[in-house]
PDB file of C-alpha atoms in Angstrom:
ATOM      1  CA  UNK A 149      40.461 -58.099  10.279  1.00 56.00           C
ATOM      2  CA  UNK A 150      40.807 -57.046   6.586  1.00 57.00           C
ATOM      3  CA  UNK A 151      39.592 -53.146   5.634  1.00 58.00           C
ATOM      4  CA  UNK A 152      36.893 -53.339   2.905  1.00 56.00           C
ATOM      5  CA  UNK A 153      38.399 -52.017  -0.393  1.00 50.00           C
ATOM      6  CA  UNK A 154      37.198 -48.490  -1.203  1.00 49.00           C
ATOM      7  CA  UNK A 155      35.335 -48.000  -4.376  1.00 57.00           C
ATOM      8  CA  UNK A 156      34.915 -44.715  -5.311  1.00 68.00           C
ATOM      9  CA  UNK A 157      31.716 -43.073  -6.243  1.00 80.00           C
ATOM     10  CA  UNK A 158      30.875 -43.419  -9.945  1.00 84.00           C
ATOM     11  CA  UNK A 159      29.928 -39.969 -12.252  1.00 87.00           C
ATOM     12  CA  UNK A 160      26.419 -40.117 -12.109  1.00 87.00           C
ATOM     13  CA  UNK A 161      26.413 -40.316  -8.286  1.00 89.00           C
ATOM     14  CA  UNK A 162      28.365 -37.238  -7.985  1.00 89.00           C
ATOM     15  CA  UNK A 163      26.218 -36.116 -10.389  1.00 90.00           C
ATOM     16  CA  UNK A 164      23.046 -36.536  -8.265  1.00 91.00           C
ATOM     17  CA  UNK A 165      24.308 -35.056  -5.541  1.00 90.00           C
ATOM     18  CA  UNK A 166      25.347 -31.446  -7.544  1.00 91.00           C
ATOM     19  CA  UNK A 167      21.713 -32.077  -8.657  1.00 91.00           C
ATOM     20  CA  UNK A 168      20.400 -31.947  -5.377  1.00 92.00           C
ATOM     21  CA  UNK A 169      22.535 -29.301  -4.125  1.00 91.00           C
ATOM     22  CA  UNK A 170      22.006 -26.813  -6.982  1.00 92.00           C
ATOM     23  CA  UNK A 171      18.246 -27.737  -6.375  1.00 92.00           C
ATOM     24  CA  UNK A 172      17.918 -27.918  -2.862  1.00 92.00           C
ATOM     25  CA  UNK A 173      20.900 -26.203  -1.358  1.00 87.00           C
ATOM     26  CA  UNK A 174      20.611 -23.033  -3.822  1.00 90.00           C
ATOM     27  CA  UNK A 175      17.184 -22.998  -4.813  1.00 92.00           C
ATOM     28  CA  UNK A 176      17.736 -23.397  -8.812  1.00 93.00           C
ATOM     29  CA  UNK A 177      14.542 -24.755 -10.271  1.00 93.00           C
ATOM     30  CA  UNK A 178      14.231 -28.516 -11.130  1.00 90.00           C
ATOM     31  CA  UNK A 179      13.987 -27.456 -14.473  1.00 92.00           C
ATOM     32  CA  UNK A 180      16.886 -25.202 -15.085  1.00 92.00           C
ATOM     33  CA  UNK A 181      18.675 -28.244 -12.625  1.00 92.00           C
ATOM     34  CA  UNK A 182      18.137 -30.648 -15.575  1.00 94.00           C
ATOM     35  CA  UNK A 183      19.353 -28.645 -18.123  1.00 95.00           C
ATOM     36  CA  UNK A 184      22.605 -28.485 -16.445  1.00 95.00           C
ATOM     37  CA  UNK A 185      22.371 -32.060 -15.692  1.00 94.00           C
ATOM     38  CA  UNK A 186      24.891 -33.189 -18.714  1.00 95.00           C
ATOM     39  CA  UNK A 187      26.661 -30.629 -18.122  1.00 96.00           C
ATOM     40  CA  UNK A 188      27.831 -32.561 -14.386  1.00 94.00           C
ATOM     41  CA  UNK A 189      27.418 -35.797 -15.739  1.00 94.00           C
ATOM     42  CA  UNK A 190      30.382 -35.038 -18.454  1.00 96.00           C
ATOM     43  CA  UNK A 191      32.538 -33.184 -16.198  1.00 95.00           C
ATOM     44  CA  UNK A 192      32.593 -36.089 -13.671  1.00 92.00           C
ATOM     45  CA  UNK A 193      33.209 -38.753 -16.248  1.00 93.00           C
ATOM     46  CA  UNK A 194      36.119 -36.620 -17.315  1.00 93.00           C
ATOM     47  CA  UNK A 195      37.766 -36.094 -14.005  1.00 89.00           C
ATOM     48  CA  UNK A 196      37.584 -39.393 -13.278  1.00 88.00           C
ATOM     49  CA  UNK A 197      38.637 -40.651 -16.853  1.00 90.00           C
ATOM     50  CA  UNK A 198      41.788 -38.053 -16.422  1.00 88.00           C
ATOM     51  CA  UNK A 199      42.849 -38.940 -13.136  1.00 83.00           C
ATOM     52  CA  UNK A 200      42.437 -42.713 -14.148  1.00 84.00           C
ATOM     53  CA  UNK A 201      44.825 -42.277 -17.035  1.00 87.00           C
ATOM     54  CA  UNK A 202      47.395 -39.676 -14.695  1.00 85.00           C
ATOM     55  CA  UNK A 203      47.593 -42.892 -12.550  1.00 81.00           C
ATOM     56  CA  UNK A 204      48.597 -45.437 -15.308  1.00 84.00           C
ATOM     57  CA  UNK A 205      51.001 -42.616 -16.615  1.00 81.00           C
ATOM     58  CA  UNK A 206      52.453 -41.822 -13.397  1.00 79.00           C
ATOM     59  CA  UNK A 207      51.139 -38.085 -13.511  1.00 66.00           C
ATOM     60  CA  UNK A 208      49.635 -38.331 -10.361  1.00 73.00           C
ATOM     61  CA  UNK A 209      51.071 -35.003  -8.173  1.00 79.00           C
ATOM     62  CA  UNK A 210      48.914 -32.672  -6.354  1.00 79.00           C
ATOM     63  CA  UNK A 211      49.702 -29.802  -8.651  1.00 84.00           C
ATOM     64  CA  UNK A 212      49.097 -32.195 -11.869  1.00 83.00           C
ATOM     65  CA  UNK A 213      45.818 -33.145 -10.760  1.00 80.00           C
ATOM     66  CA  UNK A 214      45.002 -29.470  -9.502  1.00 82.00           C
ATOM     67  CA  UNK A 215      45.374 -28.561 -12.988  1.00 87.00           C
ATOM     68  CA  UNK A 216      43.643 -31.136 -15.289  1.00 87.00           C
ATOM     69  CA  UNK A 217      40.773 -30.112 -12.320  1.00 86.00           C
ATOM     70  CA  UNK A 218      40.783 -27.047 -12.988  1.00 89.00           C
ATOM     71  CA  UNK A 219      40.907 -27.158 -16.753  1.00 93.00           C
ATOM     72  CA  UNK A 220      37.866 -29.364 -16.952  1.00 94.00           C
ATOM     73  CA  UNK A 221      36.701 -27.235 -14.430  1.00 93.00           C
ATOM     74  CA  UNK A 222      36.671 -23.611 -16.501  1.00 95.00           C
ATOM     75  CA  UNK A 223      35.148 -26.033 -19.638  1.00 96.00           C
ATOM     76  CA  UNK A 224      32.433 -26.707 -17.291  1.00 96.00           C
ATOM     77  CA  UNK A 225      31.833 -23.155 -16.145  1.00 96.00           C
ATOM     78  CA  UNK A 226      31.638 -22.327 -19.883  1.00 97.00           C
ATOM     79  CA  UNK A 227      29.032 -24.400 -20.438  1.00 97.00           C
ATOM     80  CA  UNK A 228      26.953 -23.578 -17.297  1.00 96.00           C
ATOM     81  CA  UNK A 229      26.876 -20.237 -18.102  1.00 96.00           C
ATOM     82  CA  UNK A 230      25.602 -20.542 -21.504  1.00 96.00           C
ATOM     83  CA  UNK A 231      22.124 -22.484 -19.328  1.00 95.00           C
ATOM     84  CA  UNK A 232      22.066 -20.782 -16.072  1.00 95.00           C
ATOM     85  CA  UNK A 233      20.812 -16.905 -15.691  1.00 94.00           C
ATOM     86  CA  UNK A 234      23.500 -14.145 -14.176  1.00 95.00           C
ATOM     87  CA  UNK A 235      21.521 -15.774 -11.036  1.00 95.00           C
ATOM     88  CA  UNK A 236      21.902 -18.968 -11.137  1.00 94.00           C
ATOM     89  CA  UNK A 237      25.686 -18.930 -12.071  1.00 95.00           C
ATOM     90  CA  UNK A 238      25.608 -16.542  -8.675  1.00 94.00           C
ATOM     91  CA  UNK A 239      24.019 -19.244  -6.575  1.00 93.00           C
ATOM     92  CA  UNK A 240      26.411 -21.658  -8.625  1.00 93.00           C
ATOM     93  CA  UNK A 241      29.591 -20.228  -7.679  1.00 92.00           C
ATOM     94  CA  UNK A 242      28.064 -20.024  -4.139  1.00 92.00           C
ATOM     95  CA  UNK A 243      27.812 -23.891  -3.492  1.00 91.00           C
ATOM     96  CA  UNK A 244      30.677 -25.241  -5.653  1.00 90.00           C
ATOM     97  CA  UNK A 245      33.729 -24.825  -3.095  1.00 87.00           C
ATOM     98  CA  UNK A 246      31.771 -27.495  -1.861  1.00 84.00           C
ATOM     99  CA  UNK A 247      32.242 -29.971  -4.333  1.00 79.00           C
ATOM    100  CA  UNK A 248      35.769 -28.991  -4.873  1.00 71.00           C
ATOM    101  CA  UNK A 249      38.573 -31.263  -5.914  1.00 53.00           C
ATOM    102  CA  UNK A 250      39.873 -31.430  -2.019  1.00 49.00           C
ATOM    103  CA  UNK A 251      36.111 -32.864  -1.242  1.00 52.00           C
ATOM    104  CA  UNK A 252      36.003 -35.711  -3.449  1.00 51.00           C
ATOM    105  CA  UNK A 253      40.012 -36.552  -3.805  1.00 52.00           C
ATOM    106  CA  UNK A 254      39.599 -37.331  -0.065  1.00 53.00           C
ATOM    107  CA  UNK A 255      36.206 -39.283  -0.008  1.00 52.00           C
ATOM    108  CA  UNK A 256      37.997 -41.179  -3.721  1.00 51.00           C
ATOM    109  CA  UNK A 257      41.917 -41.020  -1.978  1.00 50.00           C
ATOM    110  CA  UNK A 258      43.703 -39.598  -5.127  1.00 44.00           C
TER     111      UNK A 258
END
């Protein structure tokens, strides 16, 4: 019996999802949520655009990928903390080991 071919979530669904965990999870108000909201839709997009392109290149190695992750990762942070009170970014920085690269690389196999 064949496996059914994994497709990985797209950006915007990962984006959801940090939408409803900074909203429901950490208590950040819809409001200040959908500020941030392009903020999460970009970064996604760009992880998976990056990773897409470290496949076809062949720079595909744990610590490669740790560190494009964690570049687009301190853009992000740069951003959020330009929208989200002293807080916010507290609650934030509270929830996001939860949506970690180790999180998604193993629901997306990278």
């Amino acid at each position: 019996m064949a496996q059914q071919a994994y497709v990985p979530k797209a950006a915007n669904a990962l984006t959801k999802e940090t939408f409803l965990s900074l909203r429901d999870g950490a208590g950040i108000p819809g409001e200040q949520v959908v500020k941030v909201y392009p903020v999460f839709e970009d970064f996604y997009t760009a992880v998976q655009s990056t990773i897409a392109e470290m496949r076809i290149y062949g720079n595909n190695t744990e610590e490669e990928i740790n560190k494009a992750w964690g570049n687009l990762s301190v853009a992000r942070d740069e951003r959020l903390v330009k929208i989200f009170t002293e807080e916010e970014m507290a609650k934030w920085q509270k929830i996001e080991p939860s949506l970690r690269l180790q999180r998604i690389k193993e629901e997306q196999k990278y």
